[in-house]
Amino acid sequence: MNEIERKKALANEIASIINNLNDTDVRGIWMVAQALYAKQELEKQKEKEKEKQ
């Protein structure tokens, strides 16, 4: 399987997964993504605070 075929297969697999998600799954994933982003932002702020000291 060459590179293009491999990427097409992967894209089709991802599309299939997305199509199978229902609204609850999407909301859950979105909440997790937001929580991870918030955690990352807090860690950045902590680093900045340490640099100031």
Short mmCIF file of C-alpha atoms in Angstrom, two decimals:
data_model
loop_
_atom_site.label_atom_id
_atom_site.label_comp_id
_atom_site.label_asym_id
_atom_site.label_seq_id
_atom_site.Cartn_x
_atom_site.Cartn_y
_atom_site.Cartn_z
CA MET A 1 0.00 0.00 0.00
CA ASN A 2 1.55 3.27 -1.04
CA GLU A 3 1.47 6.52 0.92
CA ILE A 4 -1.57 7.99 -0.87
CA GLU A 5 -3.65 4.82 -0.43
CA ARG A 6 -2.67 4.68 3.23
CA LYS A 7 -3.74 8.30 3.80
CA LYS A 8 -7.05 7.72 1.96
CA ALA A 9 -7.76 4.67 4.12
CA LEU A 10 -6.97 6.64 7.28
CA ALA A 11 -9.18 9.55 6.17
CA ASN A 12 -12.05 7.16 5.45
CA GLU A 13 -11.61 5.54 8.85
CA ILE A 14 -11.69 8.94 10.60
CA ALA A 15 -14.77 9.99 8.60
CA SER A 16 -16.48 6.74 9.57
CA ILE A 17 -15.75 7.34 13.27
CA ILE A 18 -17.06 10.92 13.06
CA ASN A 19 -20.23 9.76 11.30
CA ASN A 20 -20.85 7.22 14.07
CA LEU A 21 -20.60 9.76 16.88
CA ASN A 22 -23.87 10.95 18.32
CA ASP A 23 -24.56 14.35 19.92
CA THR A 24 -23.73 13.11 23.41
CA ASP A 25 -20.33 11.84 22.28
CA VAL A 26 -19.57 15.15 20.59
CA ARG A 27 -20.56 17.16 23.68
CA GLY A 28 -18.42 14.90 25.86
CA ILE A 29 -15.41 15.23 23.57
CA TRP A 30 -15.89 19.00 23.45
CA MET A 31 -16.01 19.19 27.27
CA VAL A 32 -12.82 17.14 27.54
CA ALA A 33 -11.11 19.34 24.95
CA GLN A 34 -12.13 22.50 26.83
CA ALA A 35 -10.91 21.05 30.14
CA LEU A 36 -7.55 20.10 28.63
CA TYR A 37 -7.19 23.57 27.13
CA ALA A 38 -8.02 25.22 30.46
CA LYS A 39 -5.48 23.00 32.23
CA GLN A 40 -2.84 23.96 29.68
CA GLU A 41 -3.61 27.67 30.16
CA LEU A 42 -3.35 27.33 33.94
CA GLU A 43 0.02 25.61 33.59
CA LYS A 44 1.24 28.47 31.37
CA GLN A 45 0.14 31.00 33.97
CA LYS A 46 1.94 29.07 36.72
CA GLU A 47 5.13 29.08 34.63
CA LYS A 48 4.86 32.85 34.15
CA GLU A 49 4.37 33.33 37.90
CA LYS A 50 7.49 31.27 38.61
CA GLU A 51 9.51 33.35 36.13
CA LYS A 52 8.45 36.58 37.89
CA GLN A 53 9.69 35.36 41.26
#
